[in-house]
Amino acid sequence: MDKRELRIDYFIWRGSFPSGYENLCRKAIQASGKAYSVYSEFSVGAAVLLANGEMVSGNNQENVAYPSGICAERTALFYAGATFPGVSVEALAIAACFEGKLCEKAVSPCGACRQVMSEMIRRYKQDFDVIMVGGKETVVVKASDLLPFSFAI
Ligand code: THU
């Protein structure tokens, strides 16, 4: 039997947005303001930076039949894939607001969104930064580190 260990590096920014990603972070916060989150009242925004310099954003879109809704991250990533197929993802910023205020704690993407991120890495053969924006601190981590043992065929 072999024992293996996984460790990840992540970076915490306090008092400023991660350098180079200031606009992307602002765009994610802005996008949260347009979420359709009437059931949870938890408004999430996501912004994707693409290799061609374009930024696209999305937010959570809820539904009275709960599973029919979708998270901000997947809205933004699928929008990027639909609008700029073939252009790789450089970074994804996520921000969440509750009662109109940016959440203090950085929001961490759900498992389904992580699987979609891992598909982006597979599709473009390129890893990217995930920036979780919080009111108190912002966390930066590589997408590939968010879902070890992701499904792959
Ligand atoms: N949500 C996101 O949009 N992204 C996440 O990373 C976590 C959760 C949404 C789904 C649902 O509309 C609401 O937040 C509450 O779970």
PDB file of C-alpha atoms and ligand atoms in Angstrom, residues 37 40 42 44 59-62 70-73 94 107-110 113, ligand 1:
ATOM      1  CA  SER A  37     -31.931  35.095  -6.468  1.00  0.00           C
ATOM      2  CA  SER A  40     -32.224  32.302  -1.481  1.00  0.00           C
ATOM      3  CA  PHE A  42     -27.976  35.071  -1.921  1.00  0.00           C
ATOM      4  CA  VAL A  44     -23.582  35.586  -6.571  1.00  0.00           C
ATOM      5  CA  ASN A  59     -24.817  35.397 -11.915  1.00  0.00           C
ATOM      6  CA  ASN A  60     -27.033  32.847 -10.234  1.00  0.00           C
ATOM      7  CA  GLN A  61     -30.391  32.293 -11.890  1.00  0.00           C
ATOM      8  CA  GLU A  62     -32.844  30.601  -9.555  1.00  0.00           C
ATOM      9  CA  ILE A  70     -27.850  27.530 -11.947  1.00  0.00           C
ATOM     10  CA  CYS A  71     -24.880  29.038 -10.115  1.00  0.00           C
ATOM     11  CA  ALA A  72     -23.098  32.215 -11.146  1.00  0.00           C
ATOM     12  CA  GLU A  73     -19.864  30.406 -12.002  1.00  0.00           C
ATOM     13  CA  ILE A  94     -16.561  35.127  -7.720  1.00  0.00           C
ATOM     14  CA  VAL A 107     -17.497  32.446  -1.464  1.00  0.00           C
ATOM     15  CA  SER A 108     -16.215  29.035  -2.442  1.00  0.00           C
ATOM     16  CA  PRO A 109     -17.670  27.364  -5.558  1.00  0.00           C
ATOM     17  CA  CYS A 110     -19.909  24.298  -5.297  1.00  0.00           C
ATOM     18  CA  CYS A 113     -19.096  24.319 -10.691  1.00  0.00           C
TER      19      CYS A 113
HETATM   20  N1  THU B   1     -24.559  29.772  -5.672  1.00  0.00           N
HETATM   21  C1  THU B   1     -23.763  30.242  -6.674  1.00  0.00           C
HETATM   22  O1  THU B   1     -24.226  30.912  -7.605  1.00  0.00           O
HETATM   23  N2  THU B   1     -22.440  29.967  -6.601  1.00  0.00           N
HETATM   24  C2  THU B   1     -21.834  29.311  -5.585  1.00  0.00           C
HETATM   25  O2  THU B   1     -20.621  29.143  -5.601  1.00  0.00           O
HETATM   26  C3  THU B   1     -22.618  28.796  -4.474  1.00  0.00           C
HETATM   27  C4  THU B   1     -24.092  28.964  -4.576  1.00  0.00           C
HETATM   28  C5  THU B   1     -25.981  30.105  -5.714  1.00  0.00           C
HETATM   29  C6  THU B   1     -26.924  28.961  -5.954  1.00  0.00           C
HETATM   30  C7  THU B   1     -28.202  29.502  -5.336  1.00  0.00           C
HETATM   31  O3  THU B   1     -28.878  30.301  -6.296  1.00  0.00           O
HETATM   32  C8  THU B   1     -27.713  30.387  -4.221  1.00  0.00           C
HETATM   33  O4  THU B   1     -26.364  30.681  -4.487  1.00  0.00           O
HETATM   34  C9  THU B   1     -27.845  29.791  -2.834  1.00  0.00           C
HETATM   35  O5  THU B   1     -27.252  28.558  -2.754  1.00  0.00           O
END
